[in-house]
Amino acid sequence: DGGITQSPKYLFRKEGQNVTLSCEQNLNHDAMYWYRQDPGQGLRLIYYSQIVNDFQKGDIAEGYSVSREKKESFPLTVTSAQKNPTAFYLCASSISKGDTGELFFGEGSRLTVL
Amino acid sequence: GQNIDQPTEMTATEGAIVQINCTYQTSGFNGLFWYQQHAGEAPTFLSYNVLDGLEEKGRFSSFLSRSKGYSYLLLKELQMKDSASYLCAVRLYNQGGKLIFGQGTELSVKP
């Protein structure tokens, strides 16, 4: 079945360590997105990519990095520069890089910094 | 800046009808989405409005008034499984399809 796979589902990290969250989709979607969700808050956009080898910063990109080397993959690295990384991270994709189509979400990755 | 407001919490009774409101102030509006999210899970798509009016889909309906910057999600014949967070999101024009989300409305359905 087609869908978006995020891994790991749960991740624990020590302060000062970088960690990479995986996001893979087999929907043949052009656009991919990373959102962060904190308790009681809406989803906030970290980075998005409309096409391979290109990506743009969202509203809260500081302390994060991404790559888009393949259409199917959009990994997110949470660096040690991110001051408050404990959160629920959601990856999403959309059929078009334009202004049509809803976002399809992965199951999420919950990151806890110890 | 962009601003999307919705109530933080709502409570309703099983079998009843509930309306969740969303107001927005954004530049370059290009559609409004409603998603349902159960605790610890991914959001799932419920509805999409880009023109004024009512869109009905089974027990769920969504309304949009672009001139008022207003939308609502109507849930009929409430079931216990409808207890979830409901997210209102706006797509901005010509910005790569990204969505701007409100903070979500936590709906509790009581027996």
PDB file of C-alpha atoms in Angstrom:
ATOM      1  CA  ASP A   1       0.000   0.000   0.000  1.00  0.00           C
ATOM      2  CA  GLY A   2       1.142   3.547  -0.690  1.00  0.00           C
ATOM      3  CA  GLY A   3       1.935   5.828   2.154  1.00  0.00           C
ATOM      4  CA  ILE A   4       4.445   7.787   4.177  1.00  0.00           C
ATOM      5  CA  THR A   5       6.789   6.006   6.561  1.00  0.00           C
ATOM      6  CA  GLN A   6       8.556   7.792   9.362  1.00  0.00           C
ATOM      7  CA  SER A   7      11.200   6.245  11.551  1.00  0.00           C
ATOM      8  CA  PRO A   8      11.962   5.881  14.327  1.00  0.00           C
ATOM      9  CA  LYS A   9       8.599   6.247  16.058  1.00  0.00           C
ATOM     10  CA  TYR A  10      10.280   7.091  19.362  1.00  0.00           C
ATOM     11  CA  LEU A  11      13.769   8.477  19.834  1.00  0.00           C
ATOM     12  CA  PHE A  12      15.767   9.549  22.862  1.00  0.00           C
ATOM     13  CA  ARG A  13      18.755  11.822  22.518  1.00  0.00           C
ATOM     14  CA  LYS A  14      21.285  13.295  24.841  1.00  0.00           C
ATOM     15  CA  GLU A  15      21.885  17.009  24.768  1.00  0.00           C
ATOM     16  CA  GLY A  16      24.547  18.001  22.253  1.00  0.00           C
ATOM     17  CA  GLN A  17      23.844  15.148  19.870  1.00  0.00           C
ATOM     18  CA  ASN A  18      22.513  15.424  16.345  1.00  0.00           C
ATOM     19  CA  VAL A  19      19.733  13.055  15.321  1.00  0.00           C
ATOM     20  CA  THR A  20      18.208  12.308  11.929  1.00  0.00           C
ATOM     21  CA  LEU A  21      14.541  11.450  11.401  1.00  0.00           C
ATOM     22  CA  SER A  22      13.674   9.443   8.331  1.00  0.00           C
ATOM     23  CA  CYS A  23      10.715  10.112   6.022  1.00  0.00           C
ATOM     24  CA  GLU A  24      10.003   7.961   2.968  1.00  0.00           C
ATOM     25  CA  GLN A  25       6.982   8.105   0.663  1.00  0.00           C
ATOM     26  CA  ASN A  26       5.919   5.819  -2.183  1.00  0.00           C
ATOM     27  CA  LEU A  27       3.018   7.990  -3.335  1.00  0.00           C
ATOM     28  CA  ASN A  28       5.056   9.577  -6.145  1.00  0.00           C
ATOM     29  CA  HIS A  29       4.354  12.967  -4.596  1.00  0.00           C
ATOM     30  CA  ASP A  30       6.406  15.973  -5.634  1.00  0.00           C
ATOM     31  CA  ALA A  31       6.217  18.025  -2.450  1.00  0.00           C
ATOM     32  CA  MET A  32       7.292  17.023   1.037  1.00  0.00           C
ATOM     33  CA  TYR A  33       7.088  18.859   4.377  1.00  0.00           C
ATOM     34  CA  TRP A  34       8.315  18.653   7.950  1.00  0.00           C
ATOM     35  CA  TYR A  35       6.168  19.976  10.786  1.00  0.00           C
ATOM     36  CA  ARG A  36       6.758  20.139  14.501  1.00  0.00           C
ATOM     37  CA  GLN A  37       3.937  19.770  17.036  1.00  0.00           C
ATOM     38  CA  ASP A  38       4.157  20.760  20.700  1.00  0.00           C
ATOM     39  CA  PRO A  39       1.430  20.117  23.309  1.00  0.00           C
ATOM     40  CA  GLY A  40      -1.441  22.572  22.968  1.00  0.00           C
ATOM     41  CA  GLN A  41       0.022  24.105  19.838  1.00  0.00           C
ATOM     42  CA  GLY A  42      -0.688  23.764  16.185  1.00  0.00           C
ATOM     43  CA  LEU A  43       1.667  22.298  13.635  1.00  0.00           C
ATOM     44  CA  ARG A  44       4.564  24.584  12.743  1.00  0.00           C
ATOM     45  CA  LEU A  45       6.434  24.245   9.461  1.00  0.00           C
ATOM     46  CA  ILE A  46      10.161  23.520   9.671  1.00  0.00           C
ATOM     47  CA  TYR A  47      11.193  22.899   6.061  1.00  0.00           C
ATOM     48  CA  TYR A  48       9.530  21.979   2.802  1.00  0.00           C
ATOM     49  CA  SER A  49      10.631  20.756  -0.604  1.00  0.00           C
ATOM     50  CA  GLN A  50       8.770  21.090  -3.876  1.00  0.00           C
ATOM     51  CA  ILE A  51      11.249  19.210  -6.030  1.00  0.00           C
ATOM     52  CA  VAL A  52      14.353  17.050  -5.772  1.00  0.00           C
ATOM     53  CA  ASN A  53      17.536  18.907  -4.781  1.00  0.00           C
ATOM     54  CA  ASP A  54      15.589  21.964  -3.674  1.00  0.00           C
ATOM     55  CA  PHE A  55      14.050  22.948  -0.331  1.00  0.00           C
ATOM     56  CA  GLN A  56      12.908  26.062   1.521  1.00  0.00           C
ATOM     57  CA  LYS A  57      12.897  27.126   5.158  1.00  0.00           C
ATOM     58  CA  GLY A  58       9.617  27.211   6.987  1.00  0.00           C
ATOM     59  CA  ASP A  59       8.721  29.289  10.034  1.00  0.00           C
ATOM     60  CA  ILE A  60      11.027  27.539  12.536  1.00  0.00           C
ATOM     61  CA  ALA A  61      14.021  26.247  10.530  1.00  0.00           C
ATOM     62  CA  GLU A  62      16.732  27.285  13.014  1.00  0.00           C
ATOM     63  CA  GLY A  63      18.585  24.263  14.401  1.00  0.00           C
ATOM     64  CA  TYR A  64      17.295  21.907  11.712  1.00  0.00           C
ATOM     65  CA  SER A  65      18.616  20.738   8.342  1.00  0.00           C
ATOM     66  CA  VAL A  66      17.150  18.678   5.506  1.00  0.00           C
ATOM     67  CA  SER A  67      18.119  17.129   2.182  1.00  0.00           C
ATOM     68  CA  ARG A  68      16.114  15.993  -0.832  1.00  0.00           C
ATOM     69  CA  GLU A  69      18.403  13.811  -2.903  1.00  0.00           C
ATOM     70  CA  LYS A  70      15.600  11.489  -3.993  1.00  0.00           C
ATOM     71  CA  LYS A  71      11.937  12.155  -4.693  1.00  0.00           C
ATOM     72  CA  GLU A  72      10.909   9.508  -2.170  1.00  0.00           C
ATOM     73  CA  SER A  73      13.025  10.684   0.750  1.00  0.00           C
ATOM     74  CA  PHE A  74      13.155  13.843   2.888  1.00  0.00           C
ATOM     75  CA  PRO A  75      15.196  13.263   6.062  1.00  0.00           C
ATOM     76  CA  LEU A  76      15.281  15.841   8.852  1.00  0.00           C
ATOM     77  CA  THR A  77      18.333  16.365  11.057  1.00  0.00           C
ATOM     78  CA  VAL A  78      17.786  17.918  14.454  1.00  0.00           C
ATOM     79  CA  THR A  79      21.103  19.492  15.345  1.00  0.00           C
ATOM     80  CA  SER A  80      22.565  20.366  18.703  1.00  0.00           C
ATOM     81  CA  ALA A  81      21.830  24.002  17.843  1.00  0.00           C
ATOM     82  CA  GLN A  82      18.088  23.388  18.285  1.00  0.00           C
ATOM     83  CA  LYS A  83      17.440  24.711  21.783  1.00  0.00           C
ATOM     84  CA  ASN A  84      14.257  22.840  22.585  1.00  0.00           C
ATOM     85  CA  PRO A  85      14.057  19.774  20.345  1.00  0.00           C
ATOM     86  CA  THR A  86      11.686  17.625  22.424  1.00  0.00           C
ATOM     87  CA  ALA A  87       8.538  17.442  20.274  1.00  0.00           C
ATOM     88  CA  PHE A  88       6.394  15.343  17.951  1.00  0.00           C
ATOM     89  CA  TYR A  89       7.671  15.572  14.369  1.00  0.00           C
ATOM     90  CA  LEU A  90       5.365  14.990  11.415  1.00  0.00           C
ATOM     91  CA  CYS A  91       6.387  14.471   7.825  1.00  0.00           C
ATOM     92  CA  ALA A  92       3.856  15.071   5.057  1.00  0.00           C
ATOM     93  CA  SER A  93       3.660  14.948   1.290  1.00  0.00           C
ATOM     94  CA  SER A  94       1.450  16.428  -1.377  1.00  0.00           C
ATOM     95  CA  ILE A  95       0.838  15.340  -4.937  1.00  0.00           C
ATOM     96  CA  SER A  96       1.801  18.651  -6.472  1.00  0.00           C
ATOM     97  CA  LYS A  97       4.384  21.322  -5.882  1.00  0.00           C
ATOM     98  CA  GLY A  98       1.660  23.788  -6.746  1.00  0.00           C
ATOM     99  CA  ASP A  99      -1.423  24.859  -4.922  1.00  0.00           C
ATOM    100  CA  THR A 100      -3.566  21.751  -5.170  1.00  0.00           C
ATOM    101  CA  GLY A 101      -4.105  18.643  -3.107  1.00  0.00           C
ATOM    102  CA  GLU A 102      -4.212  17.914   0.572  1.00  0.00           C
ATOM    103  CA  LEU A 103      -1.252  16.890   2.705  1.00  0.00           C
ATOM    104  CA  PHE A 104      -0.840  13.226   3.622  1.00  0.00           C
ATOM    105  CA  PHE A 105       0.923  12.691   6.941  1.00  0.00           C
ATOM    106  CA  GLY A 106       3.203  10.001   8.288  1.00  0.00           C
ATOM    107  CA  GLU A 107       2.649   8.489  11.738  1.00  0.00           C
ATOM    108  CA  GLY A 108       5.118  10.849  13.362  1.00  0.00           C
ATOM    109  CA  SER A 109       8.370  10.594  15.331  1.00  0.00           C
ATOM    110  CA  ARG A 110       8.455  11.543  18.980  1.00  0.00           C
ATOM    111  CA  LEU A 111      11.844  12.916  20.005  1.00  0.00           C
ATOM    112  CA  THR A 112      12.792  13.300  23.660  1.00  0.00           C
ATOM    113  CA  VAL A 113      16.004  14.978  24.739  1.00  0.00           C
ATOM    114  CA  LEU A 114      17.305  13.707  28.054  1.00  0.00           C
TER     115      LEU A 114
ATOM    116  CA  GLY B   1       1.556  37.946   9.552  1.00  0.00           C
ATOM    117  CA  GLN B   2      -0.722  34.961   9.303  1.00  0.00           C
ATOM    118  CA  ASN B   3      -3.231  34.216  12.047  1.00  0.00           C
ATOM    119  CA  ILE B   4      -5.657  31.314  12.457  1.00  0.00           C
ATOM    120  CA  ASP B   5      -7.911  31.075  15.513  1.00  0.00           C
ATOM    121  CA  GLN B   6     -10.056  28.249  16.789  1.00  0.00           C
ATOM    122  CA  PRO B   7     -11.350  27.378  20.259  1.00  0.00           C
ATOM    123  CA  THR B   8      -8.963  25.358  22.387  1.00  0.00           C
ATOM    124  CA  GLU B   9     -11.501  22.898  23.803  1.00  0.00           C
ATOM    125  CA  MET B  10     -15.113  21.852  23.282  1.00  0.00           C
ATOM    126  CA  THR B  11     -17.334  19.266  24.921  1.00  0.00           C
ATOM    127  CA  ALA B  12     -20.428  17.654  23.403  1.00  0.00           C
ATOM    128  CA  THR B  13     -22.760  14.741  24.034  1.00  0.00           C
ATOM    129  CA  GLU B  14     -22.911  11.503  22.076  1.00  0.00           C
ATOM    130  CA  GLY B  15     -25.572  11.730  19.348  1.00  0.00           C
ATOM    131  CA  ALA B  16     -25.569  15.528  19.321  1.00  0.00           C
ATOM    132  CA  ILE B  17     -24.310  18.066  16.773  1.00  0.00           C
ATOM    133  CA  VAL B  18     -21.241  20.234  17.308  1.00  0.00           C
ATOM    134  CA  GLN B  19     -19.851  23.158  15.333  1.00  0.00           C
ATOM    135  CA  ILE B  20     -16.150  24.027  15.498  1.00  0.00           C
ATOM    136  CA  ASN B  21     -15.336  27.515  14.268  1.00  0.00           C
ATOM    137  CA  CYS B  22     -12.168  28.798  12.638  1.00  0.00           C
ATOM    138  CA  THR B  23     -11.314  32.379  11.739  1.00  0.00           C
ATOM    139  CA  TYR B  24      -8.297  33.371   9.725  1.00  0.00           C
ATOM    140  CA  GLN B  25      -6.379  36.440   8.677  1.00  0.00           C
ATOM    141  CA  THR B  26      -3.896  35.529   5.984  1.00  0.00           C
ATOM    142  CA  SER B  27      -2.470  36.953   2.792  1.00  0.00           C
ATOM    143  CA  GLY B  28      -3.093  35.131  -0.466  1.00  0.00           C
ATOM    144  CA  PHE B  29      -5.740  32.627   0.659  1.00  0.00           C
ATOM    145  CA  ASN B  30      -5.973  29.541  -1.525  1.00  0.00           C
ATOM    146  CA  GLY B  31      -8.107  27.047   0.354  1.00  0.00           C
ATOM    147  CA  LEU B  32      -8.991  25.861   3.839  1.00  0.00           C
ATOM    148  CA  PHE B  33      -8.537  22.346   5.189  1.00  0.00           C
ATOM    149  CA  TRP B  34      -9.871  20.481   8.198  1.00  0.00           C
ATOM    150  CA  TYR B  35      -7.944  17.562   9.675  1.00  0.00           C
ATOM    151  CA  GLN B  36      -8.765  15.175  12.520  1.00  0.00           C
ATOM    152  CA  GLN B  37      -5.991  14.056  14.850  1.00  0.00           C
ATOM    153  CA  HIS B  38      -6.298  11.440  17.583  1.00  0.00           C
ATOM    154  CA  ALA B  39      -3.776  11.686  20.407  1.00  0.00           C
ATOM    155  CA  GLY B  40      -0.306  10.536  19.348  1.00  0.00           C
ATOM    156  CA  GLU B  41      -1.383   9.835  15.784  1.00  0.00           C
ATOM    157  CA  ALA B  42      -1.048  11.489  12.409  1.00  0.00           C
ATOM    158  CA  PRO B  43      -3.629  14.033  11.247  1.00  0.00           C
ATOM    159  CA  THR B  44      -6.111  12.662   8.728  1.00  0.00           C
ATOM    160  CA  PHE B  45      -7.798  14.767   6.055  1.00  0.00           C
ATOM    161  CA  LEU B  46     -11.486  15.580   6.562  1.00  0.00           C
ATOM    162  CA  SER B  47     -12.455  18.356   4.156  1.00  0.00           C
ATOM    163  CA  TYR B  48     -11.331  21.087   1.806  1.00  0.00           C
ATOM    164  CA  ASN B  49     -13.072  24.363   0.883  1.00  0.00           C
ATOM    165  CA  VAL B  50     -11.803  26.857  -1.637  1.00  0.00           C
ATOM    166  CA  LEU B  51     -15.104  28.448  -2.703  1.00  0.00           C
ATOM    167  CA  ASP B  52     -17.775  29.899  -0.433  1.00  0.00           C
ATOM    168  CA  GLY B  53     -20.418  27.518   0.744  1.00  0.00           C
ATOM    169  CA  LEU B  54     -21.027  24.205   2.376  1.00  0.00           C
ATOM    170  CA  GLU B  55     -19.290  20.925   1.567  1.00  0.00           C
ATOM    171  CA  GLU B  56     -20.995  17.829   2.966  1.00  0.00           C
ATOM    172  CA  LYS B  57     -19.355  14.467   3.456  1.00  0.00           C
ATOM    173  CA  GLY B  58     -21.393  12.001   5.484  1.00  0.00           C
ATOM    174  CA  ARG B  59     -21.607  13.083   9.126  1.00  0.00           C
ATOM    175  CA  PHE B  60     -19.111  15.893   8.509  1.00  0.00           C
ATOM    176  CA  SER B  61     -19.741  19.221   6.776  1.00  0.00           C
ATOM    177  CA  SER B  62     -17.494  22.224   6.323  1.00  0.00           C
ATOM    178  CA  PHE B  63     -18.464  25.782   5.493  1.00  0.00           C
ATOM    179  CA  LEU B  64     -16.393  28.667   4.164  1.00  0.00           C
ATOM    180  CA  SER B  65     -16.946  32.414   3.872  1.00  0.00           C
ATOM    181  CA  ARG B  66     -13.916  34.024   2.279  1.00  0.00           C
ATOM    182  CA  SER B  67     -15.187  37.578   2.738  1.00  0.00           C
ATOM    183  CA  LYS B  68     -15.500  36.998   6.494  1.00  0.00           C
ATOM    184  CA  GLY B  69     -12.352  34.885   6.856  1.00  0.00           C
ATOM    185  CA  TYR B  70     -14.465  32.244   8.535  1.00  0.00           C
ATOM    186  CA  SER B  71     -15.000  28.518   8.374  1.00  0.00           C
ATOM    187  CA  TYR B  72     -16.722  25.923  10.499  1.00  0.00           C
ATOM    188  CA  LEU B  73     -16.687  22.154  10.748  1.00  0.00           C
ATOM    189  CA  LEU B  74     -20.030  20.573  11.620  1.00  0.00           C
ATOM    190  CA  LEU B  75     -20.113  17.101  13.100  1.00  0.00           C
ATOM    191  CA  LYS B  76     -23.508  15.353  13.300  1.00  0.00           C
ATOM    192  CA  GLU B  77     -24.622  12.270  15.231  1.00  0.00           C
ATOM    193  CA  LEU B  78     -21.558  12.442  17.410  1.00  0.00           C
ATOM    194  CA  GLN B  79     -19.859   9.195  18.357  1.00  0.00           C
ATOM    195  CA  MET B  80     -17.355   8.531  21.112  1.00  0.00           C
ATOM    196  CA  LYS B  81     -14.679   7.901  18.480  1.00  0.00           C
ATOM    197  CA  ASP B  82     -15.067  11.532  17.345  1.00  0.00           C
ATOM    198  CA  SER B  83     -13.185  12.602  20.463  1.00  0.00           C
ATOM    199  CA  ALA B  84     -10.041  14.057  18.914  1.00  0.00           C
ATOM    200  CA  SER B  85      -8.302  17.285  18.013  1.00  0.00           C
ATOM    201  CA  TYR B  86      -9.623  19.104  14.947  1.00  0.00           C
ATOM    202  CA  LEU B  87      -7.127  21.205  13.036  1.00  0.00           C
ATOM    203  CA  CYS B  88      -8.017  24.116  10.776  1.00  0.00           C
ATOM    204  CA  ALA B  89      -5.371  24.929   8.160  1.00  0.00           C
ATOM    205  CA  VAL B  90      -5.085  27.525   5.412  1.00  0.00           C
ATOM    206  CA  ARG B  91      -3.177  27.141   2.172  1.00  0.00           C
ATOM    207  CA  LEU B  92      -1.489  30.326   1.033  1.00  0.00           C
ATOM    208  CA  TYR B  93      -1.399  31.272  -2.611  1.00  0.00           C
ATOM    209  CA  ASN B  94       1.737  30.433  -4.561  1.00  0.00           C
ATOM    210  CA  GLN B  95       3.805  29.251  -1.582  1.00  0.00           C
ATOM    211  CA  GLY B  96       4.603  25.697  -2.505  1.00  0.00           C
ATOM    212  CA  GLY B  97       1.403  24.174  -1.238  1.00  0.00           C
ATOM    213  CA  LYS B  98       2.348  24.551   2.419  1.00  0.00           C
ATOM    214  CA  LEU B  99      -0.408  24.783   5.037  1.00  0.00           C
ATOM    215  CA  ILE B 100      -0.560  27.146   8.013  1.00  0.00           C
ATOM    216  CA  PHE B 101      -2.304  25.485  10.966  1.00  0.00           C
ATOM    217  CA  GLY B 102      -4.369  26.794  13.837  1.00  0.00           C
ATOM    218  CA  GLN B 103      -3.663  25.438  17.317  1.00  0.00           C
ATOM    219  CA  GLY B 104      -6.396  22.827  17.070  1.00  0.00           C
ATOM    220  CA  THR B 105      -9.668  22.274  18.948  1.00  0.00           C
ATOM    221  CA  GLU B 106      -9.753  19.368  21.411  1.00  0.00           C
ATOM    222  CA  LEU B 107     -13.245  17.849  21.237  1.00  0.00           C
ATOM    223  CA  SER B 108     -14.451  15.580  24.036  1.00  0.00           C
ATOM    224  CA  VAL B 109     -17.584  13.538  23.373  1.00  0.00           C
ATOM    225  CA  LYS B 110     -19.376  12.436  26.557  1.00  0.00           C
ATOM    226  CA  PRO B 111     -21.905   9.596  26.822  1.00  0.00           C
TER     227      PRO B 111
END
